[in-house]
mmCIF file of C-alpha atoms in Angstrom:
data_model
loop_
_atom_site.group_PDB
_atom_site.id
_atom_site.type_symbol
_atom_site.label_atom_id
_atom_site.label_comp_id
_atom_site.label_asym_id
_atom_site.label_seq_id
_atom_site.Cartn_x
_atom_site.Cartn_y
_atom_site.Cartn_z
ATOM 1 C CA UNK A 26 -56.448 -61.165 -44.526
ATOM 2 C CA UNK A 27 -56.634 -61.664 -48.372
ATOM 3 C CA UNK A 28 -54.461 -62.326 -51.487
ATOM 4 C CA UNK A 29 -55.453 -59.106 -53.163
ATOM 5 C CA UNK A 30 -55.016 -55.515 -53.036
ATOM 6 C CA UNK A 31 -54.739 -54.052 -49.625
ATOM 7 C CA UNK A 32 -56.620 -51.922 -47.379
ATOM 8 C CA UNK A 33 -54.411 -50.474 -44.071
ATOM 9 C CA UNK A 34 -57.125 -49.055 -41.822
ATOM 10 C CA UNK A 35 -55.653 -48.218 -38.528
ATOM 11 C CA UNK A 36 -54.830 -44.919 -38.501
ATOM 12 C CA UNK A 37 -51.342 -43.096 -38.248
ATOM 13 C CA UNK A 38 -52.660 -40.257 -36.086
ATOM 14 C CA UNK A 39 -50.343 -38.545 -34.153
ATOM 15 C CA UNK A 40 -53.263 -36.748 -31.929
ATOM 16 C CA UNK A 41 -54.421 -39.832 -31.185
ATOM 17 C CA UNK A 42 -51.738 -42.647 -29.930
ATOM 18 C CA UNK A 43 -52.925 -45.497 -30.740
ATOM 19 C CA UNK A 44 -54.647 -44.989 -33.614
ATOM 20 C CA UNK A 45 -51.235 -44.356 -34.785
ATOM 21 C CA UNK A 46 -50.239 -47.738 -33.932
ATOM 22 C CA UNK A 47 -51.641 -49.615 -36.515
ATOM 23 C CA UNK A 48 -52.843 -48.100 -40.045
ATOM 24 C CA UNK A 49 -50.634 -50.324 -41.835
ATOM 25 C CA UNK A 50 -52.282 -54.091 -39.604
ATOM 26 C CA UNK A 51 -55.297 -54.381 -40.995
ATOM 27 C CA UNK A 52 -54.927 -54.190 -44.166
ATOM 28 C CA UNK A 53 -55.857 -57.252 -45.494
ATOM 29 C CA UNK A 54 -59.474 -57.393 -44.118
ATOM 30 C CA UNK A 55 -61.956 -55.722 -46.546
ATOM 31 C CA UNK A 56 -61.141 -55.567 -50.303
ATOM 32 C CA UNK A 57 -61.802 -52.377 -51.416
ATOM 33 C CA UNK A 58 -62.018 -49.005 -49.946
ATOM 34 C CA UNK A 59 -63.581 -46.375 -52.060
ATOM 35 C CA UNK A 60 -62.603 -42.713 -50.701
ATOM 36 C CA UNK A 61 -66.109 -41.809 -49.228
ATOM 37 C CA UNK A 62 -67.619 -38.003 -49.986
ATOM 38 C CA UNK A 63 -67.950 -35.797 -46.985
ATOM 39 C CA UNK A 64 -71.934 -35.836 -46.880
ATOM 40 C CA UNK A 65 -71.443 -39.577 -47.099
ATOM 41 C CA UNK A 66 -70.158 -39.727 -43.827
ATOM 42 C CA UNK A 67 -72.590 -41.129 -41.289
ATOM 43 C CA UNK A 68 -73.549 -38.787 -38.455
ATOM 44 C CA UNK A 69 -73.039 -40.498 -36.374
ATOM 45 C CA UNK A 70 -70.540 -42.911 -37.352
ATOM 46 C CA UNK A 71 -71.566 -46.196 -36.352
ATOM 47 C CA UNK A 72 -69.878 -47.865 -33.670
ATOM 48 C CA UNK A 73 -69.270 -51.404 -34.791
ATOM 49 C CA UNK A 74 -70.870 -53.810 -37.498
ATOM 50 C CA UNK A 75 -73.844 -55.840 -37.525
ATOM 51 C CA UNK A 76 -71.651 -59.050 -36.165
ATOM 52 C CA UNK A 77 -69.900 -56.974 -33.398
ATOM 53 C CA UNK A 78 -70.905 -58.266 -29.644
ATOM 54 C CA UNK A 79 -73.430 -55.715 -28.481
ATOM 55 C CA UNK A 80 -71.286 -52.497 -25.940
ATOM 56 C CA UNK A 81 -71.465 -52.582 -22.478
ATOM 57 C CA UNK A 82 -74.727 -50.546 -21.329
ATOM 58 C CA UNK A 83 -73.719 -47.236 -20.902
ATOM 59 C CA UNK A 84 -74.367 -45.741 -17.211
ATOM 60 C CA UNK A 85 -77.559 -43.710 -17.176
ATOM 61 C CA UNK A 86 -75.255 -40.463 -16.101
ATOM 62 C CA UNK A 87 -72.204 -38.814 -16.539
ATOM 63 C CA UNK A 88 -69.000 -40.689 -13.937
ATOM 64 C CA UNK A 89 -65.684 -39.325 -14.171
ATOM 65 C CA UNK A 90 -62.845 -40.638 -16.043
ATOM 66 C CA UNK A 91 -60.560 -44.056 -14.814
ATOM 67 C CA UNK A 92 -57.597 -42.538 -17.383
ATOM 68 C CA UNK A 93 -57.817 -38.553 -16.347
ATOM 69 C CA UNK A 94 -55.452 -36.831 -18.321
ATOM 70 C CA UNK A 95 -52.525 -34.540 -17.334
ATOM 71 C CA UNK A 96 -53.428 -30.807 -17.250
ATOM 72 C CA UNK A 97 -50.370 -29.284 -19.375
ATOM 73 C CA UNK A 98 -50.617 -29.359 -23.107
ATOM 74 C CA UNK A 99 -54.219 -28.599 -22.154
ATOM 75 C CA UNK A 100 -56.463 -27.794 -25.447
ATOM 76 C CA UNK A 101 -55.304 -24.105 -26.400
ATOM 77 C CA UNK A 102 -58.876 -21.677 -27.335
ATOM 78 C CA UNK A 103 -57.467 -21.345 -30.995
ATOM 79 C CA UNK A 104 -58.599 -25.312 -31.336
ATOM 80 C CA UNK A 105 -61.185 -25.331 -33.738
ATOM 81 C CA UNK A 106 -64.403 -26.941 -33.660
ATOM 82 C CA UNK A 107 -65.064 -30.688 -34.221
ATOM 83 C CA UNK A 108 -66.540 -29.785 -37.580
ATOM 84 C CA UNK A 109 -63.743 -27.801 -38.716
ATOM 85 C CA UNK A 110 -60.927 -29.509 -37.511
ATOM 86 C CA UNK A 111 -59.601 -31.385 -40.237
ATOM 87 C CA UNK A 112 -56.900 -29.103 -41.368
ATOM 88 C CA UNK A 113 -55.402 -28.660 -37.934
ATOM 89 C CA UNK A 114 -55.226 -32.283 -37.385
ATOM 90 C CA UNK A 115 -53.667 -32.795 -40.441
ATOM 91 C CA UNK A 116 -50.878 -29.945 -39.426
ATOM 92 C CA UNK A 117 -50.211 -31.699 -36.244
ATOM 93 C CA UNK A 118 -50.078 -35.168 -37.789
ATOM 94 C CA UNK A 119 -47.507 -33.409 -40.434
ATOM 95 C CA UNK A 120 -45.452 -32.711 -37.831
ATOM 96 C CA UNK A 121 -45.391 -36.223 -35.900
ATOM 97 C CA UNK A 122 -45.128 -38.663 -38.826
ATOM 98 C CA UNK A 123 -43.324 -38.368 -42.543
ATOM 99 C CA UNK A 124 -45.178 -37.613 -45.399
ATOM 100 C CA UNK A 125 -45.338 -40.640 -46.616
ATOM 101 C CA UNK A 126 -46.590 -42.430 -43.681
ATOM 102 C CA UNK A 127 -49.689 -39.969 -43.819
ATOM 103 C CA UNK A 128 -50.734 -40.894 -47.596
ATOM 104 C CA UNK A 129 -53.001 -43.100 -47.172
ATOM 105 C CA UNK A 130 -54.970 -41.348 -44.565
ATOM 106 C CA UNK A 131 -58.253 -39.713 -45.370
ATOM 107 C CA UNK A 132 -58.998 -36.043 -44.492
ATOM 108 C CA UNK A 133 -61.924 -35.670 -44.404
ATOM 109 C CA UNK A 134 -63.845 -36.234 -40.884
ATOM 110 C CA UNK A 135 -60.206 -37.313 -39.652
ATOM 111 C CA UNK A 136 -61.027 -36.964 -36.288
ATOM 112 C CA UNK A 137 -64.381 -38.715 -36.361
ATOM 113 C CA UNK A 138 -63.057 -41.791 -38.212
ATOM 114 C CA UNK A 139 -60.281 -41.859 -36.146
ATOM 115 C CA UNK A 140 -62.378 -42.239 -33.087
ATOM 116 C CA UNK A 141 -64.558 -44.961 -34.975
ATOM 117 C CA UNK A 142 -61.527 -46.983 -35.796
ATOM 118 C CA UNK A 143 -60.139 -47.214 -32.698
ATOM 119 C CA UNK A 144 -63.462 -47.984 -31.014
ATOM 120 C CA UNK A 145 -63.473 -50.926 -33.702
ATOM 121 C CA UNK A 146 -60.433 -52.405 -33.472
ATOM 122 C CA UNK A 147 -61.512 -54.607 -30.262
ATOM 123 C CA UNK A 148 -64.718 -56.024 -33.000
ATOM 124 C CA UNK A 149 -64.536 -59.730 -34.946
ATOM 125 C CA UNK A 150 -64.484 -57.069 -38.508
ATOM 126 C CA UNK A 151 -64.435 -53.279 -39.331
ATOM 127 C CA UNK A 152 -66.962 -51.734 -41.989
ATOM 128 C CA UNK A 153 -65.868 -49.890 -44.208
ATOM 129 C CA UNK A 154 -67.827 -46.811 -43.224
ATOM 130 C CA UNK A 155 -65.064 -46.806 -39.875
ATOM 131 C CA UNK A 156 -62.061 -46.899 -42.207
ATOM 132 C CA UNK A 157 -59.978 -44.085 -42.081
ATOM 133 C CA UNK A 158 -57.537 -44.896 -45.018
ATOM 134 C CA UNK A 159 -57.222 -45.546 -48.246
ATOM 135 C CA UNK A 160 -56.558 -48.640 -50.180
ATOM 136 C CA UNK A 161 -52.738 -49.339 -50.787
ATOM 137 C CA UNK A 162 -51.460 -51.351 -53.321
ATOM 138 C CA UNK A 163 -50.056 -55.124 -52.615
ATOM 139 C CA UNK A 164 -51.192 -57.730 -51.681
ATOM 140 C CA UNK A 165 -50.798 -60.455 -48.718
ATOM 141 C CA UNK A 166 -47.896 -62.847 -49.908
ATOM 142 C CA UNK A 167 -47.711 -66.619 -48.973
ATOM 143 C CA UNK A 168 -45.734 -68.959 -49.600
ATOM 144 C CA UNK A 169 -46.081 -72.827 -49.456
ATOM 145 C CA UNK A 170 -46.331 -74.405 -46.115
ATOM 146 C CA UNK A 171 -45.604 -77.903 -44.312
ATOM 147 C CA UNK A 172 -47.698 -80.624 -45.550
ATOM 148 C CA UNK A 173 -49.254 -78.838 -48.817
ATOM 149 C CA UNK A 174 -51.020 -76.065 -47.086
ATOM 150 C CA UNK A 175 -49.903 -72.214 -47.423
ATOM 151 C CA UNK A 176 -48.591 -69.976 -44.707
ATOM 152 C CA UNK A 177 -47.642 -65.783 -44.603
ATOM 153 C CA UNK A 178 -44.232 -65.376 -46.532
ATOM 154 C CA UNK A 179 -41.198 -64.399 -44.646
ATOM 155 C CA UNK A 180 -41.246 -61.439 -47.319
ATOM 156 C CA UNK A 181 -44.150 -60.270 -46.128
ATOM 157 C CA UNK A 182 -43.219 -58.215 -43.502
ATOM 158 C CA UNK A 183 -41.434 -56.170 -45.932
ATOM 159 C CA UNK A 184 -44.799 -54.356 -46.880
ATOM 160 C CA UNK A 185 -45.128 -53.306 -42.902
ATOM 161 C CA UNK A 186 -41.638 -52.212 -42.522
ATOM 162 C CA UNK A 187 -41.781 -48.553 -43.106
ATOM 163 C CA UNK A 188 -45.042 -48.116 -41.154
ATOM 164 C CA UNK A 189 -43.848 -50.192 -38.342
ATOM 165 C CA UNK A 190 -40.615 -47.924 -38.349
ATOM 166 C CA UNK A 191 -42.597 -44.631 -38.276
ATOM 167 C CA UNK A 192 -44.719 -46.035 -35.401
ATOM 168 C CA UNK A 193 -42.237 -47.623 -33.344
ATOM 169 C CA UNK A 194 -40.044 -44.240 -33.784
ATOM 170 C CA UNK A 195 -42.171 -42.167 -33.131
ATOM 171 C CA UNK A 196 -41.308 -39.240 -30.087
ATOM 172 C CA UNK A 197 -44.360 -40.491 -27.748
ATOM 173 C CA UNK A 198 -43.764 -37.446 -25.626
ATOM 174 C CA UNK A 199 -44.959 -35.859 -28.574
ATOM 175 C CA UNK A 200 -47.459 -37.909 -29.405
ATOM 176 C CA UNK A 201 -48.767 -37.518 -25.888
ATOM 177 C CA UNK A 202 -48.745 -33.662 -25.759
ATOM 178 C CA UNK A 203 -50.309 -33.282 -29.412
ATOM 179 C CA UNK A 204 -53.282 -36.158 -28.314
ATOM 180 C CA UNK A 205 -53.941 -33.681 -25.039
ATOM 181 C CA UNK A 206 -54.056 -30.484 -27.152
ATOM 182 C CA UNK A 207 -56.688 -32.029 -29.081
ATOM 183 C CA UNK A 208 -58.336 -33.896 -26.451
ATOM 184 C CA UNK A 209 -61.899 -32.410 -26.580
ATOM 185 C CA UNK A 210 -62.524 -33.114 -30.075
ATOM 186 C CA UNK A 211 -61.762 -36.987 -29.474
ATOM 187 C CA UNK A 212 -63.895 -36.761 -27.230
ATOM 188 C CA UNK A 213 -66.724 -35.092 -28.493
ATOM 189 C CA UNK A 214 -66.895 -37.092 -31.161
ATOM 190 C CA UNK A 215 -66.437 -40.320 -29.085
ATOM 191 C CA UNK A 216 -69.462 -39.208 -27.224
ATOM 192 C CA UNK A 217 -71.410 -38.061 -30.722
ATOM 193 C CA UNK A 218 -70.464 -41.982 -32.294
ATOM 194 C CA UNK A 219 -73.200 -43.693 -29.573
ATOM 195 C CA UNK A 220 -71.580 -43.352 -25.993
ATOM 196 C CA UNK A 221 -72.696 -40.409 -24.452
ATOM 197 C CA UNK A 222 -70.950 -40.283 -20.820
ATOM 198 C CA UNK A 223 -68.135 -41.987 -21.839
ATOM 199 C CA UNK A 224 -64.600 -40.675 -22.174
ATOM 200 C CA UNK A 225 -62.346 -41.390 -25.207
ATOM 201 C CA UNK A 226 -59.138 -42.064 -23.208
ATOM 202 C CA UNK A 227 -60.571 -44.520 -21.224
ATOM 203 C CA UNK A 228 -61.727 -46.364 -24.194
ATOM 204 C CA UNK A 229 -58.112 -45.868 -25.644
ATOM 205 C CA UNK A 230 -56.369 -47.424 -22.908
ATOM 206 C CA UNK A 231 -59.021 -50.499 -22.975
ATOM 207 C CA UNK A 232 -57.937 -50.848 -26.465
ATOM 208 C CA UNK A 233 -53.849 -50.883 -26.341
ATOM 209 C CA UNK A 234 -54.556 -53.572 -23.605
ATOM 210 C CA UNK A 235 -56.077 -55.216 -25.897
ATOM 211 C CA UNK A 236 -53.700 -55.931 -28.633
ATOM 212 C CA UNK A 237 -50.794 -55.620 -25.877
ATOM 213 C CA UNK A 238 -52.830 -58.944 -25.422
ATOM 214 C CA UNK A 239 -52.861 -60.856 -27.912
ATOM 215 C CA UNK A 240 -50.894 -64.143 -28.557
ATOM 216 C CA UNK A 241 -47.654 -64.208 -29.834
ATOM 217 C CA UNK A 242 -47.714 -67.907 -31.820
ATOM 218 C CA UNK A 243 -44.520 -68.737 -33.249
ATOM 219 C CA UNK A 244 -44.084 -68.065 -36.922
ATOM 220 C CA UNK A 245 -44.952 -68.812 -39.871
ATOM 221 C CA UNK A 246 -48.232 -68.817 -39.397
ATOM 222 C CA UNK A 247 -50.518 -71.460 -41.278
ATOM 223 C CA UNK A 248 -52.804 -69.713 -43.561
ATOM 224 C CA UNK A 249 -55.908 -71.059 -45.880
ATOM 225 C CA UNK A 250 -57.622 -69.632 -48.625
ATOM 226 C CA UNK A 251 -62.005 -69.690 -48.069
ATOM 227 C CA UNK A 252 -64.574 -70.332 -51.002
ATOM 228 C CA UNK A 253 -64.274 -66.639 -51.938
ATOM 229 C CA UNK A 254 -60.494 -66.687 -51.872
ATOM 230 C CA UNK A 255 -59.624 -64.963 -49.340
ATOM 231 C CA UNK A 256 -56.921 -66.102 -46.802
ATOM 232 C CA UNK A 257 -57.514 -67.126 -43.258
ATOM 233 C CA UNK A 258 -55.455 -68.534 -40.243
ATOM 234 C CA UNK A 259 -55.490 -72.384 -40.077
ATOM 235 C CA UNK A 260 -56.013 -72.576 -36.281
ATOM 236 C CA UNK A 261 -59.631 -71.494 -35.181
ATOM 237 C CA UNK A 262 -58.198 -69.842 -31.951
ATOM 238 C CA UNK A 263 -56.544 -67.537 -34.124
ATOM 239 C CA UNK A 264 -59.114 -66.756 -37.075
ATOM 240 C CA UNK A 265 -61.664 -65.841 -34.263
ATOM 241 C CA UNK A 266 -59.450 -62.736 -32.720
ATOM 242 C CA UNK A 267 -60.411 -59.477 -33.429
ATOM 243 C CA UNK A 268 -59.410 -57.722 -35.953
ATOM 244 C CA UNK A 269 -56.641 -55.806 -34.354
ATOM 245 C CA UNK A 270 -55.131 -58.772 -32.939
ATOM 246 C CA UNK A 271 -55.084 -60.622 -35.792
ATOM 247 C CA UNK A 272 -53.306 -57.340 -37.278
ATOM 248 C CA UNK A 273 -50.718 -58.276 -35.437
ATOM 249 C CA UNK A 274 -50.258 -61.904 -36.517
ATOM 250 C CA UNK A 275 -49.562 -60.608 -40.068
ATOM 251 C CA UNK A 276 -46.143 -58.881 -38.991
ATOM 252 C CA UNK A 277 -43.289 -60.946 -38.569
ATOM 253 C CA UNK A 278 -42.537 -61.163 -34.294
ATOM 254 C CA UNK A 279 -39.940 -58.771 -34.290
ATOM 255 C CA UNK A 280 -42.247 -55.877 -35.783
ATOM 256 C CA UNK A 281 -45.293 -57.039 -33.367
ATOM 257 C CA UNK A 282 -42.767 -57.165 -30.676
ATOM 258 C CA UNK A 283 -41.529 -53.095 -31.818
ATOM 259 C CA UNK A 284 -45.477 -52.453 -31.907
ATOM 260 C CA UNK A 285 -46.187 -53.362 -28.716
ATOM 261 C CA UNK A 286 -43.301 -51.986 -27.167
ATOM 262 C CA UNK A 287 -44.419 -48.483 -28.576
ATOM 263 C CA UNK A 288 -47.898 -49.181 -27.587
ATOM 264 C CA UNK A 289 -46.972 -49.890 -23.792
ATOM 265 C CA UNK A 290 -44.534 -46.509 -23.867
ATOM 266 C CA UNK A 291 -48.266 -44.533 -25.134
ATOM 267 C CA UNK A 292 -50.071 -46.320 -22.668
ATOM 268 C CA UNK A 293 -47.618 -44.733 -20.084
ATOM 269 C CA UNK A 294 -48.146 -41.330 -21.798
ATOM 270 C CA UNK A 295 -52.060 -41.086 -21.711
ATOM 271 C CA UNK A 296 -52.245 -42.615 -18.216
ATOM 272 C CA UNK A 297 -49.665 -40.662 -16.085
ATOM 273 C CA UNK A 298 -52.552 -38.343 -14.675
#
């Protein structure tokens, strides 16, 4: 969170629910995010950064899935490989979400960084190599607060609105029935990024439950400016949330209470069975 130009990684991704939750939350976190070049990309992406808690041990072999999902909308043999499957995932997304909603997103590797962000979002920060958007312009706005100090500006939220609105519109029986046409690709590359008998919707689910939990303080929230500028929450119960969470706590309460309603309603989608 930072008084300077923004960066919106979460990723409106129509194939992939969640990640469509939240492009516009984060973007406050890292300053800048150059668009990378395609051999740039990691392979594999990495999985968290070098302060992220270390991931469970993975079980020595393959277990089946907590979150199986439904059989219709099943992937269709004209899906295209991992490698190639930028342009169709950009088609669906065109479909789900307005143009302008999709701007920021980057193209390239869409799938892969897709996966990578999500898998991120439960971490203390997100490098930039698991960003899958580009920089938009604006900056966090504060105002002053009670006894000298600085807190987010009502205005703020202004900056979110259209994003929350595209979100928090969104059909999620669509959403749902483009994320299981494209299933195997999520999870190939889920399994590619460091967690090889793993499945991606499991990890999905873990992660809407995990900004469906976080707190819900009342605003405006108290916000401080470090040695290098940038803002941070006052209370040290907040400040030490993940980054998702603390996505959140930058919209005003009726937006985080829209996101989460929308995130419970895709929860329901990708765990019916």
């Amino acid at each position: 969170m930072q008084k300077r130009k923004a960066v919106w990684p979460w990723v409106i991704v129509g194939v992939v629910a969640v990640g469509g939750a939240g492009w516009w939350l984060f973007k406050d976190d890292l300053q800048k995010l150059a668009s990378p070049q395609v051999n740039a990309l990691p392979e594999p992406l990495p999985p968290a950064g070098p302060s992220a808690p270390p991931e469970p041990t993975a079980p020595a072999t393959p277990s089946g899935p907590q979150y199986p999902l439904a059989a219709e909308d099943a992937a269709d043999p004209a899906l295209p490989g991992l490698t190639d499957s930028d342009a169709a995932a950009w088609q669906a997304l065109g479909a789900l979400f307005p143009a302008d909603a999709l701007g920021l997103l980057l193209r390239e590797h869409l799938v892969q960084r897709v996966v990578v962000h999500i898998d991120n979002l439960t971490q203390p920060s997100l490098p930039a190599t698991a960003m899958a958007v580009r920089p938009l312009p604006g900056a966090l706005q504060v105002e002053p607060g009670a006894e000298g100090g600085s807190q987010i500006a009502a205005a703020n939220s202004a900056r979110y609105a259209p994003y929350v609105a595209a979100f928090s519109q969104a059909d999620v029986a669509a959403l749902g029935k483009a994320y299981r046409r494209f299933y195997p690709l999520f999870q190939q590359a889920y399994r590619e990024t460091g967690h090889p008998h793993a499945h991606f919707n499991d990890r999905l689910v873990a992660v809407i439950d995990h900004l469906l939990a976080a707190p819900e303080p009342q605003r405006p929230l108290a916000v401080q400016a470090d040695e290098r500028g940038r803002q941070r929450f006052v209370d040290p119960a907040l400040q030490q949330l993940s980054v998702g969470q603390k996505a959140l706590l930058r919209l005003d309460a009726a937006q985080a209470a829209a996101v989460k309603q929308q995130l419970r309603a895709l929860r329901a989608e990708v765990t019916r069975g």
